[in-house]
């Protein structure tokens, strides 16, 4: 086996312009609603106005008579085909169309299929549903009270509203740590319900060909292969006859991972009618019925020595899951990635208790710019650390520094069983403090308060994310192991096509994955076409969410490119009449060591792979790799925020936001920065304004963009970005997922900054979202409002 020479990277680490932007910025993307098939029908969904009600009857006759209506589908009709209920990604069930009851506002009750979308929507108003309203359960605490209405009475074994009770860590060791502690700091907090709200809502076109029985389903899907398998299982269609195609996707953020009723009804309608059926969701449908994020009620206790050393962590968490449990939950990791609640700290003991409850709300709990539930965990530990800093009167940066896992402790096994791969947390903190001019800023904060009565706040949040699921031994979706795949084919002219099991929704895979091929095989990125999202042509994969694409499919790409390079070496040896061991690889060609001018480029070798092969070697230059990572990767960082609060209005303004991120080796620094800025914006949004709530009847407040507030460029602060690079030891090129860690750190950092500013006035524990009236009320209570 030839020994590889160490080379400087040629393509990794370069901010190559995004090749996909050619079509995106010119409005030439091909999104679901751009696709029009001959004879296509249009579907609209009737949704429940009640959060909880019995369905007494549904009269569809008037709708059916409206000219242009082709069919009206109800749950009763679907039940005849055993399609009224479907499985969720965590093995629960969810109604496709309601039969017995509606269990959330916005639940799908009936669908109209018509010659055009206008008629379909008009016909919805002609459907008469007779509801008998029932009391709604709108909080998980109320759901678990004795005597609460049982929401899932359709399930024979469900006698209350509890979905799960799981524990992680060591209860006894944690008990001992608390017994030895000098101080115990506690905090109860709620990470409120928010929504990923991608600009493009969900939708599909189901096209079942009655002649061949072949189904092509165009879908806004972040996980097309998994969805194909779910379709095969739900609809009983042979899997080889189903082709799921995810075209360009206008943002996913976890929202396009679950299977939604609209997909299933459109497919059933196409099967029954023999014509293509398109369903495109509207904004309200998206906000009230599809996968939400967060909604964790958390009680944390941190045991400390009087010098600040953390000894133990106890957490109780209650999750509001909505009426169906639909997180993409790996079956073996019972507390989910909430396990990482020990954060970046060397905590000797931890015990985590998690409960989930049904409520009359939409299901979800999706990986909205984070891994499954990591954000909530990181938010809690950072709020606890900040609270501890106030209580023991220690500088919050120093408290963190003292307790960080140190570089020589990696690989580090956490108290809840995770093995962190690598990190240098102190360095990230130092860069943030230096960038901020921390010591001087603290003085300025005091001076401004004492001399001018101005309220400045400084917030810090350090975080460790866990991304890149698998490995398959621990992570699965419905039993499907979380590996991913890459198939690479080099054509005779030296141009290549790379096919992946993941599917981007704007992350720039067409550019970054081509850079990996370029680095490993010497074919320039512009000569590598990256294809994703078509299950007929791409190898099986678990999809793109939770920052897993680079650590899994990116690794598969590097490995298969190296395998092809090994074959290219054999062909080059034959072409150059030299021994393989005498060949040197310079990143684009093989040459005989010590014989300048004797070289063959990868393009020449590719041609020879089809025209001039050594004896015994198969023709072609192609292969497929299924890559199961040995571990998750652990990106990390520190964020710092400076805010000023207006004492007259309670309005707060971020004066500075400084982010230090480490995602290992950056393939494309420009794309990574874009990802981080996106995450920071969402962190700011959650801290400041994004919120979905419900009134006591279960009406969703936040069903449109005038109630559900998202920041524009106008409100969003500027970000100062810094980086450190601690490679992942097990990733072939040292990359970790970006982690979109901003949503971890920044809501905590923003909230901490405001708490910090108010703390000088004796007000603590402001909760998200931090509206100006909330702050003004807090200021008034201590006589500080002007
Ligand atoms: O799964 P998803 O694509 O959302 O997340 P990711 O793997 O963290 O990657 C997001 C984008 O950042 C992709 O285009 C990656 O290739 C790129 N990236 C990078 O350039 N360098 C890294 N170390 C990690 C991600």
PDB file of C-alpha atoms in Angstrom, residues 356-469:
ATOM      1  CA  UNK A 356     -43.385  13.941  27.887  1.00  0.00           C
ATOM      2  CA  UNK A 357     -47.098  14.691  27.857  1.00  0.00           C
ATOM      3  CA  UNK A 358     -49.856  14.849  25.277  1.00  0.00           C
ATOM      4  CA  UNK A 359     -51.684  18.179  24.964  1.00  0.00           C
ATOM      5  CA  UNK A 360     -54.256  19.510  22.479  1.00  0.00           C
ATOM      6  CA  UNK A 361     -51.633  21.116  20.278  1.00  0.00           C
ATOM      7  CA  UNK A 362     -49.729  20.306  17.101  1.00  0.00           C
ATOM      8  CA  UNK A 363     -47.066  17.609  17.393  1.00  0.00           C
ATOM      9  CA  UNK A 364     -43.420  18.306  16.642  1.00  0.00           C
ATOM     10  CA  UNK A 365     -40.293  18.896  18.631  1.00  0.00           C
ATOM     11  CA  UNK A 366     -38.204  19.146  15.468  1.00  0.00           C
ATOM     12  CA  UNK A 367     -34.479  19.844  15.176  1.00  0.00           C
ATOM     13  CA  UNK A 368     -34.880  23.573  14.479  1.00  0.00           C
ATOM     14  CA  UNK A 369     -31.302  24.699  13.842  1.00  0.00           C
ATOM     15  CA  UNK A 370     -29.858  22.219  16.323  1.00  0.00           C
ATOM     16  CA  UNK A 371     -29.792  18.525  17.010  1.00  0.00           C
ATOM     17  CA  UNK A 372     -32.833  16.948  18.587  1.00  0.00           C
ATOM     18  CA  UNK A 373     -33.359  18.814  21.868  1.00  0.00           C
ATOM     19  CA  UNK A 374     -29.730  19.897  22.337  1.00  0.00           C
ATOM     20  CA  UNK A 375     -30.682  23.560  22.295  1.00  0.00           C
ATOM     21  CA  UNK A 376     -32.994  23.234  25.263  1.00  0.00           C
ATOM     22  CA  UNK A 377     -30.315  21.368  27.222  1.00  0.00           C
ATOM     23  CA  UNK A 378     -27.619  23.927  26.462  1.00  0.00           C
ATOM     24  CA  UNK A 379     -29.945  26.793  27.277  1.00  0.00           C
ATOM     25  CA  UNK A 380     -30.719  25.342  30.705  1.00  0.00           C
ATOM     26  CA  UNK A 381     -27.105  24.718  31.742  1.00  0.00           C
ATOM     27  CA  UNK A 382     -26.011  28.192  30.618  1.00  0.00           C
ATOM     28  CA  UNK A 383     -28.847  29.873  32.495  1.00  0.00           C
ATOM     29  CA  UNK A 384     -27.925  27.816  35.582  1.00  0.00           C
ATOM     30  CA  UNK A 385     -24.263  28.790  35.300  1.00  0.00           C
ATOM     31  CA  UNK A 386     -25.223  32.453  34.976  1.00  0.00           C
ATOM     32  CA  UNK A 387     -27.540  32.167  37.992  1.00  0.00           C
ATOM     33  CA  UNK A 388     -24.783  30.474  39.986  1.00  0.00           C
ATOM     34  CA  UNK A 389     -22.397  33.306  39.098  1.00  0.00           C
ATOM     35  CA  UNK A 390     -24.821  35.838  40.604  1.00  0.00           C
ATOM     36  CA  UNK A 391     -25.460  33.775  43.685  1.00  0.00           C
ATOM     37  CA  UNK A 392     -21.867  33.010  44.580  1.00  0.00           C
ATOM     38  CA  UNK A 393     -20.810  36.434  43.333  1.00  0.00           C
ATOM     39  CA  UNK A 394     -18.229  35.144  40.923  1.00  0.00           C
ATOM     40  CA  UNK A 395     -17.433  36.494  37.488  1.00  0.00           C
ATOM     41  CA  UNK A 396     -19.490  34.366  35.010  1.00  0.00           C
ATOM     42  CA  UNK A 397     -16.534  34.005  32.631  1.00  0.00           C
ATOM     43  CA  UNK A 398     -14.286  32.789  35.449  1.00  0.00           C
ATOM     44  CA  UNK A 399     -16.905  30.359  36.728  1.00  0.00           C
ATOM     45  CA  UNK A 400     -17.081  28.850  33.262  1.00  0.00           C
ATOM     46  CA  UNK A 401     -13.315  28.746  32.823  1.00  0.00           C
ATOM     47  CA  UNK A 402     -12.844  26.961  36.141  1.00  0.00           C
ATOM     48  CA  UNK A 403     -15.314  24.220  35.237  1.00  0.00           C
ATOM     49  CA  UNK A 404     -14.628  23.653  31.533  1.00  0.00           C
ATOM     50  CA  UNK A 405     -13.552  20.206  30.350  1.00  0.00           C
ATOM     51  CA  UNK A 406      -9.830  20.752  29.649  1.00  0.00           C
ATOM     52  CA  UNK A 407      -8.205  19.909  26.272  1.00  0.00           C
ATOM     53  CA  UNK A 408      -6.235  16.996  27.759  1.00  0.00           C
ATOM     54  CA  UNK A 409      -9.435  15.383  29.054  1.00  0.00           C
ATOM     55  CA  UNK A 410     -10.652  14.497  25.535  1.00  0.00           C
ATOM     56  CA  UNK A 411     -12.063  12.068  24.607  1.00  0.00           C
ATOM     57  CA  UNK A 412     -14.244  12.928  27.592  1.00  0.00           C
ATOM     58  CA  UNK A 413     -17.013  10.740  28.919  1.00  0.00           C
ATOM     59  CA  UNK A 414     -19.816  12.875  30.337  1.00  0.00           C
ATOM     60  CA  UNK A 415     -21.796  11.967  33.444  1.00  0.00           C
ATOM     61  CA  UNK A 416     -24.721  10.979  31.216  1.00  0.00           C
ATOM     62  CA  UNK A 417     -22.609   8.704  29.015  1.00  0.00           C
ATOM     63  CA  UNK A 418     -21.660  10.766  25.960  1.00  0.00           C
ATOM     64  CA  UNK A 419     -18.070  10.680  24.684  1.00  0.00           C
ATOM     65  CA  UNK A 420     -17.065  14.197  23.584  1.00  0.00           C
ATOM     66  CA  UNK A 421     -14.514  13.946  20.763  1.00  0.00           C
ATOM     67  CA  UNK A 422     -12.379  17.087  21.036  1.00  0.00           C
ATOM     68  CA  UNK A 423     -12.455  20.680  22.186  1.00  0.00           C
ATOM     69  CA  UNK A 424     -10.617  23.666  23.602  1.00  0.00           C
ATOM     70  CA  UNK A 425     -13.350  25.577  25.358  1.00  0.00           C
ATOM     71  CA  UNK A 426     -11.119  27.986  27.213  1.00  0.00           C
ATOM     72  CA  UNK A 427      -9.570  29.219  23.985  1.00  0.00           C
ATOM     73  CA  UNK A 428     -12.976  30.047  22.539  1.00  0.00           C
ATOM     74  CA  UNK A 429     -13.899  31.889  25.735  1.00  0.00           C
ATOM     75  CA  UNK A 430     -10.621  33.807  25.726  1.00  0.00           C
ATOM     76  CA  UNK A 431     -11.102  34.935  22.140  1.00  0.00           C
ATOM     77  CA  UNK A 432     -14.609  36.121  22.984  1.00  0.00           C
ATOM     78  CA  UNK A 433     -13.429  38.025  26.077  1.00  0.00           C
ATOM     79  CA  UNK A 434     -10.516  39.557  24.261  1.00  0.00           C
ATOM     80  CA  UNK A 435     -12.720  40.569  21.325  1.00  0.00           C
ATOM     81  CA  UNK A 436     -15.102  42.191  23.773  1.00  0.00           C
ATOM     82  CA  UNK A 437     -12.409  43.928  25.835  1.00  0.00           C
ATOM     83  CA  UNK A 438     -14.132  42.223  28.756  1.00  0.00           C
ATOM     84  CA  UNK A 439     -12.423  43.746  31.793  1.00  0.00           C
ATOM     85  CA  UNK A 440     -12.724  47.257  30.422  1.00  0.00           C
ATOM     86  CA  UNK A 441     -16.313  46.634  29.454  1.00  0.00           C
ATOM     87  CA  UNK A 442     -17.177  45.545  33.003  1.00  0.00           C
ATOM     88  CA  UNK A 443     -15.719  48.832  34.254  1.00  0.00           C
ATOM     89  CA  UNK A 444     -17.669  50.733  31.634  1.00  0.00           C
ATOM     90  CA  UNK A 445     -20.831  48.890  32.682  1.00  0.00           C
ATOM     91  CA  UNK A 446     -20.340  49.999  36.295  1.00  0.00           C
ATOM     92  CA  UNK A 447     -19.442  53.542  35.303  1.00  0.00           C
ATOM     93  CA  UNK A 448     -22.435  53.933  32.981  1.00  0.00           C
ATOM     94  CA  UNK A 449     -24.758  52.666  35.730  1.00  0.00           C
ATOM     95  CA  UNK A 450     -23.330  54.797  38.521  1.00  0.00           C
ATOM     96  CA  UNK A 451     -22.571  58.028  36.683  1.00  0.00           C
ATOM     97  CA  UNK A 452     -25.177  58.136  33.926  1.00  0.00           C
ATOM     98  CA  UNK A 453     -27.889  55.771  35.145  1.00  0.00           C
ATOM     99  CA  UNK A 454     -27.554  53.769  31.917  1.00  0.00           C
ATOM    100  CA  UNK A 455     -28.239  50.031  32.014  1.00  0.00           C
ATOM    101  CA  UNK A 456     -25.652  48.028  30.106  1.00  0.00           C
ATOM    102  CA  UNK A 457     -25.681  44.233  30.214  1.00  0.00           C
ATOM    103  CA  UNK A 458     -23.053  41.667  29.298  1.00  0.00           C
ATOM    104  CA  UNK A 459     -24.135  38.119  28.547  1.00  0.00           C
ATOM    105  CA  UNK A 460     -21.987  35.095  27.903  1.00  0.00           C
ATOM    106  CA  UNK A 461     -22.962  31.616  26.792  1.00  0.00           C
ATOM    107  CA  UNK A 462     -20.575  28.767  26.114  1.00  0.00           C
ATOM    108  CA  UNK A 463     -21.897  25.671  24.455  1.00  0.00           C
ATOM    109  CA  UNK A 464     -21.064  22.199  23.268  1.00  0.00           C
ATOM    110  CA  UNK A 465     -23.314  20.822  20.568  1.00  0.00           C
ATOM    111  CA  UNK A 466     -23.656  17.193  19.569  1.00  0.00           C
ATOM    112  CA  UNK A 467     -24.245  16.688  15.847  1.00  0.00           C
ATOM    113  CA  UNK A 468     -23.638  14.278  12.987  1.00  0.00           C
ATOM    114  CA  UNK A 469     -25.943  11.403  13.957  1.00  0.00           C
TER     115      UNK A 469
END
